[in-house]
PDB file of C-alpha atoms (C1' of nucleotides) in Angstrom:
ATOM      1  CA  MET L  45    -173.275 -52.030  21.295  1.00 92.00           C
ATOM      2  CA  ASN L  46    -169.677 -51.290  21.383  1.00 95.00           C
ATOM      3  CA  LYS L  47    -167.840 -51.084  18.421  1.00 97.00           C
ATOM      4  CA  ALA L  48    -165.322 -53.986  18.802  1.00 98.00           C
ATOM      5  CA  MET L  49    -168.286 -56.504  19.564  1.00 98.00           C
ATOM      6  CA  GLN L  50    -170.269 -54.815  16.139  1.00 98.00           C
ATOM      7  CA  VAL L  51    -166.822 -55.422  14.469  1.00 98.00           C
ATOM      8  CA  TYR L  52    -167.258 -59.317  15.778  1.00 98.00           C
ATOM      9  CA  ASP L  53    -170.352 -59.766  14.573  1.00 98.00           C
ATOM     10  CA  LEU L  54    -170.072 -58.872  11.053  1.00 98.00           C
ATOM     11  CA  LEU L  55    -166.445 -60.656  10.986  1.00 98.00           C
ATOM     12  CA  SER L  56    -168.571 -63.743  12.181  1.00 98.00           C
ATOM     13  CA  ASP L  57    -171.708 -63.183  10.272  1.00 98.00           C
ATOM     14  CA  TYR L  58    -168.903 -63.117   7.442  1.00 97.00           C
ATOM     15  CA  PHE L  59    -167.139 -65.944   7.719  1.00 97.00           C
ATOM     16  CA  GLY L  60    -168.755 -67.827   9.913  1.00 97.00           C
ATOM     17  CA  PRO L  61    -167.196 -71.117  12.645  1.00 97.00           C
ATOM     18  CA  THR L  62    -163.379 -71.251  12.125  1.00 97.00           C
ATOM     19  CA  GLY L  63    -163.146 -73.790  14.738  1.00 91.00           C
ATOM     20  CA  TRP L  64    -160.039 -72.989  16.262  1.00 97.00           C
ATOM     21  CA  TRP L  65    -157.417 -73.949  17.039  1.00 97.00           C
ATOM     22  CA  PRO L  66    -156.786 -76.157  14.433  1.00 95.00           C
ATOM     23  CA  ALA L  67    -155.114 -79.295  16.240  1.00 97.00           C
ATOM     24  CA  GLU L  68    -156.007 -83.026  16.844  1.00 97.00           C
ATOM     25  CA  SER L  69    -154.975 -82.281  20.595  1.00 98.00           C
ATOM     26  CA  LYS L  70    -153.777 -80.406  23.234  1.00 98.00           C
ATOM     27  CA  PHE L  71    -150.042 -80.697  22.778  1.00 98.00           C
ATOM     28  CA  GLU L  72    -150.393 -80.890  19.175  1.00 98.00           C
ATOM     29  CA  MET L  73    -151.900 -77.232  19.955  1.00 98.00           C
ATOM     30  CA  MET L  74    -148.965 -76.104  21.772  1.00 98.00           C
ATOM     31  CA  VAL L  75    -146.537 -77.984  19.814  1.00 98.00           C
ATOM     32  CA  GLY L  76    -147.983 -75.644  16.984  1.00 98.00           C
ATOM     33  CA  ALA L  77    -148.189 -72.133  19.227  1.00 98.00           C
ATOM     34  CA  LEU L  78    -144.650 -72.757  19.996  1.00 98.00           C
ATOM     35  CA  LEU L  79    -143.374 -72.953  16.500  1.00 98.00           C
ATOM     36  CA  MET L  80    -146.078 -70.945  14.882  1.00 98.00           C
ATOM     37  CA  SER L  81    -143.864 -67.522  16.003  1.00 96.00           C
ATOM     38  CA  GLN L  82    -142.699 -65.506  12.495  1.00 97.00           C
ATOM     39  CA  THR L  83    -143.721 -67.894  10.350  1.00 97.00           C
ATOM     40  CA  SER L  84    -146.762 -68.739   7.975  1.00 97.00           C
ATOM     41  CA  TRP L  85    -148.705 -71.717   9.135  1.00 97.00           C
ATOM     42  CA  ARG L  86    -148.445 -73.423   6.008  1.00 97.00           C
ATOM     43  CA  ASN L  87    -144.978 -74.059   7.065  1.00 98.00           C
ATOM     44  CA  VAL L  88    -145.787 -75.175  11.086  1.00 98.00           C
ATOM     45  CA  GLU L  89    -148.592 -77.656   9.256  1.00 98.00           C
ATOM     46  CA  ARG L  90    -145.426 -79.334   7.083  1.00 98.00           C
ATOM     47  CA  ALA L  91    -143.475 -79.376  10.773  1.00 98.00           C
ATOM     48  CA  ILE L  92    -146.830 -80.958  12.659  1.00 98.00           C
ATOM     49  CA  GLN L  93    -147.082 -83.189   9.792  1.00 98.00           C
ATOM     50  CA  ASN L  94    -143.126 -84.500  10.125  1.00 98.00           C
ATOM     51  CA  LEU L  95    -143.773 -85.073  13.696  1.00 98.00           C
ATOM     52  CA  LYS L  96    -146.720 -87.317  13.324  1.00 98.00           C
ATOM     53  CA  GLY L  97    -145.486 -89.081  10.406  1.00 97.00           C
ATOM     54  CA  ARG L  98    -142.046 -90.186  13.214  1.00 97.00           C
ATOM     55  CA  ASN L  99    -144.690 -90.872  16.348  1.00 97.00           C
ATOM     56  CA  VAL L 100    -142.979 -87.961  17.833  1.00 97.00           C
ATOM     57  CA  LEU L 101    -145.479 -86.126  19.482  1.00 96.00           C
ATOM     58  CA  SER L 102    -146.126 -86.181  22.947  1.00 97.00           C
ATOM     59  CA  PRO L 103    -144.184 -84.664  25.839  1.00 98.00           C
ATOM     60  CA  VAL L 104    -142.487 -87.665  26.174  1.00 98.00           C
ATOM     61  CA  SER L 105    -141.062 -88.547  22.859  1.00 98.00           C
ATOM     62  CA  ILE L 106    -140.600 -85.108  22.054  1.00 98.00           C
ATOM     63  CA  ALA L 107    -138.558 -84.892  25.046  1.00 98.00           C
ATOM     64  CA  ASN L 108    -136.346 -87.715  24.726  1.00 97.00           C
ATOM     65  CA  ALA L 109    -135.680 -87.391  20.914  1.00 96.00           C
ATOM     66  CA  GLY L 110    -132.097 -86.207  19.778  1.00 95.00           C
ATOM     67  CA  LEU L 111    -131.916 -82.433  19.131  1.00 97.00           C
ATOM     68  CA  GLU L 112    -130.484 -83.031  15.627  1.00 96.00           C
ATOM     69  CA  THR L 113    -133.725 -85.630  14.355  1.00 97.00           C
ATOM     70  CA  LEU L 114    -136.034 -83.101  15.851  1.00 98.00           C
ATOM     71  CA  THR L 115    -134.060 -80.167  13.657  1.00 98.00           C
ATOM     72  CA  ARG L 116    -134.420 -81.770  10.748  1.00 98.00           C
ATOM     73  CA  LEU L 117    -138.287 -82.963  11.723  1.00 98.00           C
ATOM     74  CA  VAL L 118    -139.780 -79.198  12.311  1.00 98.00           C
ATOM     75  CA  ARG L 119    -137.131 -77.878   9.814  1.00 98.00           C
ATOM     76  CA  PRO L 120    -139.765 -76.583   7.622  1.00 98.00           C
ATOM     77  CA  ALA L 121    -141.180 -74.081  10.341  1.00 98.00           C
ATOM     78  CA  GLY L 122    -137.800 -71.898  10.307  1.00 98.00           C
ATOM     79  CA  LEU L 123    -135.666 -70.664  12.909  1.00 98.00           C
ATOM     80  CA  TYR L 124    -133.965 -74.172  12.874  1.00 98.00           C
ATOM     81  CA  ARG L 125    -131.896 -73.326  15.194  1.00 97.00           C
ATOM     82  CA  SER L 126    -133.956 -72.237  18.049  1.00 97.00           C
ATOM     83  CA  LYS L 127    -136.643 -73.679  17.995  1.00 98.00           C
ATOM     84  CA  PRO L 128    -136.317 -77.389  17.672  1.00 98.00           C
ATOM     85  CA  ARG L 129    -134.879 -76.894  21.372  1.00 98.00           C
ATOM     86  CA  ARG L 130    -136.978 -74.384  22.103  1.00 98.00           C
ATOM     87  CA  LEU L 131    -139.224 -77.452  21.915  1.00 98.00           C
ATOM     88  CA  ARG L 132    -137.647 -80.006  23.199  1.00 98.00           C
ATOM     89  CA  ASP L 133    -136.738 -78.132  26.416  1.00 98.00           C
ATOM     90  CA  PHE L 134    -140.699 -77.333  26.774  1.00 98.00           C
ATOM     91  CA  SER L 135    -141.510 -80.884  26.515  1.00 98.00           C
ATOM     92  CA  LYS L 136    -138.887 -81.724  28.763  1.00 98.00           C
ATOM     93  CA  HIS L 137    -140.558 -79.133  31.268  1.00 98.00           C
ATOM     94  CA  VAL L 138    -143.800 -80.342  30.816  1.00 98.00           C
ATOM     95  CA  VAL L 139    -142.623 -84.080  31.539  1.00 98.00           C
ATOM     96  CA  SER L 140    -140.798 -82.682  34.785  1.00 98.00           C
ATOM     97  CA  GLU L 141    -143.416 -81.114  35.805  1.00 97.00           C
ATOM     98  CA  THR L 142    -146.455 -83.327  35.093  1.00 97.00           C
ATOM     99  CA  GLY L 143    -144.947 -86.760  34.028  1.00 97.00           C
ATOM    100  CA  GLY L 144    -145.773 -85.650  30.328  1.00 96.00           C
ATOM    101  CA  ASP L 145    -149.611 -85.910  32.344  1.00 98.00           C
ATOM    102  CA  VAL L 146    -151.053 -82.657  29.372  1.00 98.00           C
ATOM    103  CA  ASP L 147    -154.233 -81.846  31.114  1.00 98.00           C
ATOM    104  CA  ALA L 148    -152.544 -81.952  34.216  1.00 98.00           C
ATOM    105  CA  PHE L 149    -150.057 -79.834  33.414  1.00 98.00           C
ATOM    106  CA  LEU L 150    -152.630 -77.280  32.087  1.00 98.00           C
ATOM    107  CA  ARG L 151    -154.936 -77.170  34.715  1.00 97.00           C
ATOM    108  CA  ARG L 152    -153.110 -75.230  37.554  1.00 96.00           C
ATOM    109  CA  GLU L 153    -153.848 -72.154  38.350  1.00 97.00           C
ATOM    110  CA  PRO L 154    -153.783 -69.838  35.376  1.00 97.00           C
ATOM    111  CA  ARG L 155    -151.939 -66.576  36.570  1.00 97.00           C
ATOM    112  CA  ALA L 156    -149.312 -69.313  37.737  1.00 97.00           C
ATOM    113  CA  LEU L 157    -149.721 -71.423  34.323  1.00 98.00           C
ATOM    114  CA  ARG L 158    -148.742 -68.484  32.774  1.00 98.00           C
ATOM    115  CA  ASP L 159    -146.204 -66.774  34.328  1.00 97.00           C
ATOM    116  CA  GLU L 160    -144.310 -70.621  34.400  1.00 97.00           C
ATOM    117  CA  LEU L 161    -145.315 -70.647  30.683  1.00 98.00           C
ATOM    118  CA  LEU L 162    -143.900 -67.214  30.101  1.00 98.00           C
ATOM    119  CA  SER L 163    -140.025 -68.533  31.901  1.00 97.00           C
ATOM    120  CA  LEU L 164    -139.955 -70.991  28.611  1.00 98.00           C
ATOM    121  CA  ASP L 165    -137.445 -69.777  26.393  1.00 97.00           C
ATOM    122  CA  GLY L 166    -139.604 -69.064  23.622  1.00 98.00           C
ATOM    123  CA  VAL L 167    -142.949 -68.523  25.293  1.00 98.00           C
ATOM    124  CA  GLY L 168    -143.549 -65.171  24.862  1.00 98.00           C
ATOM    125  CA  ALA L 169    -146.675 -63.322  25.757  1.00 98.00           C
ATOM    126  CA  GLU L 170    -149.018 -64.464  22.397  1.00 98.00           C
ATOM    127  CA  THR L 171    -147.323 -67.913  22.996  1.00 98.00           C
ATOM    128  CA  ALA L 172    -149.166 -67.792  26.539  1.00 98.00           C
ATOM    129  CA  ASP L 173    -151.706 -66.686  26.179  1.00 98.00           C
ATOM    130  CA  SER L 174    -152.784 -68.802  22.955  1.00 98.00           C
ATOM    131  CA  ILE L 175    -151.961 -71.496  25.159  1.00 98.00           C
ATOM    132  CA  LEU L 176    -154.490 -70.566  27.296  1.00 98.00           C
ATOM    133  CA  LEU L 177    -157.233 -69.688  25.307  1.00 98.00           C
ATOM    134  CA  TYR L 178    -157.174 -73.093  22.831  1.00 98.00           C
ATOM    135  CA  ALA L 179    -155.015 -75.781  25.168  1.00 98.00           C
ATOM    136  CA  ALA L 180    -155.982 -74.515  28.790  1.00 98.00           C
ATOM    137  CA  GLY L 181    -159.247 -72.917  28.186  1.00 98.00           C
ATOM    138  CA  VAL L 182    -159.059 -69.753  30.441  1.00 98.00           C
ATOM    139  CA  LYS L 183    -160.802 -66.855  28.659  1.00 98.00           C
ATOM    140  CA  VAL L 184    -157.939 -64.382  28.057  1.00 98.00           C
ATOM    141  CA  PHE L 185    -157.809 -61.968  24.617  1.00 98.00           C
ATOM    142  CA  ILE L 186    -154.898 -62.970  22.757  1.00 98.00           C
ATOM    143  CA  VAL L 187    -153.279 -60.000  20.804  1.00 97.00           C
ATOM    144  CA  ASP L 188    -150.936 -60.044  18.071  1.00 97.00           C
ATOM    145  CA  ALA L 189    -149.456 -57.997  15.139  1.00 95.00           C
ATOM    146  CA  TYR L 190    -152.836 -57.751  13.522  1.00 96.00           C
ATOM    147  CA  THR L 191    -154.912 -57.119  16.742  1.00 97.00           C
ATOM    148  CA  ARG L 192    -152.947 -54.215  16.749  1.00 95.00           C
ATOM    149  CA  ARG L 193    -153.157 -53.192  13.340  1.00 93.00           C
ATOM    150  CA  ILE L 194    -156.469 -53.869  12.135  1.00 94.00           C
ATOM    151  CA  GLY L 195    -157.866 -52.063  15.873  1.00 95.00           C
ATOM    152  CA  LYS L 196    -155.734 -49.168  15.325  1.00 92.00           C
ATOM    153  CA  ARG L 197    -156.817 -49.073  11.367  1.00 91.00           C
ATOM    154  CA  VAL L 198    -160.441 -50.058  12.216  1.00 93.00           C
ATOM    155  CA  GLY L 199    -160.423 -47.522  14.878  1.00 93.00           C
ATOM    156  CA  LEU L 200    -161.035 -49.439  17.988  1.00 95.00           C
ATOM    157  CA  PHE L 201    -158.058 -47.735  19.995  1.00 94.00           C
ATOM    158  CA  ASP L 202    -154.992 -45.629  18.945  1.00 92.00           C
ATOM    159  CA  PHE L 203    -152.250 -47.411  21.081  1.00 93.00           C
ATOM    160  CA  ASP L 204    -150.517 -50.301  20.674  1.00 92.00           C
ATOM    161  CA  ASN L 205    -148.811 -52.083  24.293  1.00 94.00           C
ATOM    162  CA  TYR L 206    -150.126 -55.554  24.294  1.00 96.00           C
ATOM    163  CA  ALA L 207    -151.361 -54.966  28.088  1.00 96.00           C
ATOM    164  CA  LYS L 208    -153.139 -52.265  27.313  1.00 96.00           C
ATOM    165  CA  VAL L 209    -154.659 -53.629  23.748  1.00 97.00           C
ATOM    166  CA  GLN L 210    -155.948 -57.351  25.766  1.00 97.00           C
ATOM    167  CA  ALA L 211    -157.412 -54.939  28.699  1.00 97.00           C
ATOM    168  CA  PHE L 212    -159.340 -53.138  26.639  1.00 97.00           C
ATOM    169  CA  PHE L 213    -160.767 -56.250  24.486  1.00 98.00           C
ATOM    170  CA  ARG L 214    -161.621 -57.188  28.426  1.00 97.00           C
ATOM    171  CA  LYS L 215    -163.673 -54.598  29.218  1.00 97.00           C
ATOM    172  CA  MET L 216    -165.542 -54.457  25.700  1.00 98.00           C
ATOM    173  CA  VAL L 217    -165.637 -58.490  24.409  1.00 98.00           C
ATOM    174  CA  VAL L 218    -168.919 -59.772  25.926  1.00 97.00           C
ATOM    175  CA  GLY L 219    -169.004 -63.207  25.883  1.00 96.00           C
ATOM    176  CA  GLY L 220    -167.514 -66.676  26.220  1.00 97.00           C
ATOM    177  CA  MET L 221    -164.556 -69.400  25.517  1.00 98.00           C
ATOM    178  CA  ARG L 222    -166.235 -69.366  22.421  1.00 98.00           C
ATOM    179  CA  VAL L 223    -166.186 -65.021  21.127  1.00 98.00           C
ATOM    180  CA  TYR L 224    -162.588 -65.221  22.462  1.00 98.00           C
ATOM    181  CA  ARG L 225    -161.315 -68.392  20.784  1.00 98.00           C
ATOM    182  CA  GLU L 226    -163.330 -67.435  17.487  1.00 98.00           C
ATOM    183  CA  TYR L 227    -162.756 -63.507  17.700  1.00 98.00           C
ATOM    184  CA  HIS L 228    -158.770 -63.790  17.349  1.00 98.00           C
ATOM    185  CA  ALA L 229    -159.270 -66.548  14.514  1.00 98.00           C
ATOM    186  CA  LEU L 230    -161.543 -63.809  12.976  1.00 98.00           C
ATOM    187  CA  ILE L 231    -159.742 -61.611  12.981  1.00 97.00           C
ATOM    188  CA  VAL L 232    -156.279 -63.632  11.456  1.00 97.00           C
ATOM    189  CA  LYS L 233    -158.591 -64.523   9.059  1.00 96.00           C
ATOM    190  CA  LEU L 234    -160.067 -61.184   7.895  1.00 96.00           C
ATOM    191  CA  ALA L 235    -155.743 -59.547   7.735  1.00 95.00           C
ATOM    192  CA  LYS L 236    -155.100 -62.764   6.005  1.00 94.00           C
ATOM    193  CA  GLU L 237    -157.951 -62.642   3.730  1.00 93.00           C
ATOM    194  CA  ILE L 238    -158.769 -59.291   3.272  1.00 93.00           C
ATOM    195  CA  CYS L 239    -156.146 -56.947   4.212  1.00 88.00           C
ATOM    196  CA  ARG L 240    -153.306 -58.328   3.338  1.00 80.00           C
ATOM    197  CA  LEU L 241    -150.991 -57.671   0.175  1.00 66.00           C
ATOM    198  CA  ARG L 242    -153.914 -54.691  -1.458  1.00 71.00           C
ATOM    199  CA  PRO L 243    -156.810 -54.603   1.326  1.00 77.00           C
ATOM    200  CA  ARG L 244    -159.312 -55.130  -0.337  1.00 84.00           C
ATOM    201  CA  CYS L 245    -161.771 -52.891   1.300  1.00 87.00           C
ATOM    202  CA  ASP L 246    -164.641 -53.084  -0.984  1.00 87.00           C
ATOM    203  CA  VAL L 247    -165.251 -56.289   0.233  1.00 90.00           C
ATOM    204  CA  CYS L 248    -164.539 -56.247   3.496  1.00 93.00           C
ATOM    205  CA  PRO L 249    -167.206 -56.800   5.956  1.00 95.00           C
ATOM    206  CA  LEU L 250    -166.058 -54.224   7.994  1.00 95.00           C
ATOM    207  CA  ALA L 251    -166.047 -51.380   5.525  1.00 92.00           C
ATOM    208  CA  GLY L 252    -168.958 -49.991   7.170  1.00 91.00           C
ATOM    209  CA  ILE L 253    -167.845 -49.139  10.245  1.00 92.00           C
ATOM    210  CA  CYS L 254    -164.327 -48.548   9.341  1.00 90.00           C
ATOM    211  CA  ASP L 255    -162.484 -45.455   9.126  1.00 79.00           C
ATOM    212  CA  PHE L 256    -159.817 -46.145   7.317  1.00 74.00           C
ATOM    213  CA  ALA L 257    -159.258 -42.313   6.154  1.00 62.00           C
ATOM    214  CA  LYS L 258    -158.537 -41.216   9.699  1.00 65.00           C
ATOM    215  CA  THR L 259    -156.321 -43.660  11.292  1.00 60.00           C
ATOM    216  CA  GLU L 260    -154.072 -44.656   7.945  1.00 58.00           C
ATOM    217  CA  LYS L 261    -151.160 -42.993   9.711  1.00 47.00           C
ATOM    218  CA  ALA L 262    -151.129 -45.921  11.910  1.00 42.00           C
ATOM    219  CA  GLY L 263    -150.893 -48.365   8.643  1.00 45.00           C
ATOM    220  CA  MET L 264    -151.476 -51.866   8.006  1.00 50.00           C
ATOM    221  CA  ARG L 265    -148.096 -52.591   7.132  1.00 48.00           C
ATOM    222  CA  PRO L 266    -145.448 -52.579  10.020  1.00 45.00           C
ATOM    223  CA  PRO L 267    -141.964 -51.315   9.125  1.00 43.00           C
ATOM    224  CA  LYS L 268    -139.453 -52.289   7.192  1.00 42.00           C
ATOM    225  CA  LYS L 269    -137.056 -55.184   7.796  1.00 39.00           C
ATOM    226  CA  SER L 270    -133.577 -56.059   6.917  1.00 37.00           C
ATOM    227  CA  ALA L 271    -133.915 -59.903   7.499  1.00 33.00           C
ATOM    228  CA  ARG L 272    -130.592 -60.896   5.669  1.00 35.00           C
ATOM    229  CA  PRO L 273    -129.959 -64.362   5.415  1.00 35.00           C
ATOM    230  CA  LEU L 274    -127.688 -66.042   7.427  1.00 26.00           C
ATOM    231  CA  ARG L 275    -124.762 -67.681   4.389  1.00 28.00           C
ATOM    232  CA  THR L 276    -122.704 -70.929   5.189  1.00 23.00           C
TER     233      THR L 276
ATOM    234  C1'  DA T 181    -135.323 -60.474  -6.773  1.00 79.48           C
ATOM    235  C1'  DC T 182    -137.519 -58.526  -3.176  1.00 79.48           C
ATOM    236  C1'  DC T 183    -141.169 -58.299   0.784  1.00 79.48           C
ATOM    237  C1'  DC T 184    -143.447 -60.992   4.458  1.00 79.48           C
ATOM    238  C1'  DA T 185    -145.028 -64.634   8.166  1.00 79.48           C
ATOM    239  C1'  DG T 186    -151.190 -65.552  13.765  1.00 79.48           C
ATOM    240  C1'  DG T 187    -142.971 -63.356  17.477  1.00 79.48           C
ATOM    241  C1'  DT T 188    -139.121 -63.537  20.667  1.00 79.48           C
ATOM    242  C1'  DG T 189    -134.687 -62.323  22.814  1.00 79.48           C
ATOM    243  C1'  DT T 190    -130.897 -59.495  22.116  1.00 79.48           C
ATOM    244  C1'  DT T 191    -128.559 -55.574  22.117  1.00 79.48           C
ATOM    245  C1'  DT T 192    -128.825 -50.691  21.288  1.00 79.48           C
ATOM    246  C1'  DC T 193    -130.232 -45.528  22.027  1.00 79.48           C
TER     247       DC T 193
ATOM    248  C1'  DG P 201    -137.796 -48.213  28.958  1.00 79.48           C
ATOM    249  C1'  DA P 202    -138.597 -48.140  23.804  1.00 79.48           C
ATOM    250  C1'  DA P 203    -137.073 -49.046  19.064  1.00 79.48           C
ATOM    251  C1'  DA P 204    -134.120 -52.071  16.196  1.00 79.48           C
ATOM    252  C1'  DC P 205    -132.038 -56.567  14.757  1.00 79.48           C
ATOM    253  C1'  DA P 206    -131.420 -61.322  14.033  1.00 79.48           C
ATOM    254  C1'  DC P 207    -133.862 -64.936  13.044  1.00 79.48           C
ATOM    255  C1'  DA P 208    -134.539 -68.820   8.643  1.00 79.48           C
ATOM    256  C1'  DT P 209    -138.547 -71.591   5.486  1.00 79.48           C
ATOM    257  C1'  DG P 210    -141.667 -71.152   1.589  1.00 79.48           C
ATOM    258  C1'  DG P 211    -144.930 -68.772  -0.875  1.00 79.48           C
ATOM    259  C1'  DG P 212    -146.373 -64.493  -3.616  1.00 79.48           C
TER     260       DG P 212
END
DNA sequence: ACCCAGGTGTTTC
DNA sequence: GAAACACATGGG
C-alpha cells in the first residue's frame, strides 16, 4: 500500500466517519463553499443560519434579494464587500442557466461545469472542486492549504502547485467518492485538531509515518501576512 | 494586542 | 509566472 493510503487509513481509524460536507442541501453546500474562503466554519454557519432564518437559501431567493439585505445576513462570514455580491451573482448564474434547478445545474459535463464555476467571481480551484466533489458528485481531490502543508510535512510530496498535488492524489488514492470525500475532511480535522497551535505530535495518528524532522523546513505555518483592518 | 481561518483577485517583482 | 497583498469577521 502506498503512503497516501496509509495516511488515509490511519486518519480514518482515528477520527471515524466525518459525514462531510455538513449541509442540508446541495445549494446550501455551494453557499457554504462560497462563503468559506479565509474564514472559520463557525462564521460561515452563522451566515447560513441567518439566510435560513430569513428563508433566503435558494438560487431564486438570493438572486432576487437586495444587496444590503444579503450583506447584513452573511456579514459574520467576513469580507462583506465581496462575498454578498459573489453569492448573488452566483445565484443569478444558476437561475439564468437552469431556472434555479440546482440538480440540473450540477448535472452537466464535469469538465465544462468546472470551467463554468471557475469563470465566476470568487470561485477558484478549491471552491470549484469542493462543489464538484460534495455537491455534484464528481470524483476530484480537493487541494487546500492544509493538504499542501500536511502532505509536505508528512513526506508525501515536496511541491506546492495545485494541479501537481491534485494529480498526486488522483494517482495514489484508491477508492471512490466516499474515500475522496472523507480524505479531504480527515486532513482538515487533523490540521485543526492535532496540528494547529502547538502541534500535538504525541497524540497524532500519523506519528509513526510522519517524518517531521526531514520536512520541517517546509513547515506547518504559512508565511506571515499583514492583514490590516480598513478603518471606516 | 496579535495571529489566524477548509481562498481569491489584483498588483508587483 | 511566482510572490506579495488586501480583504474582514470572530475566536484563541
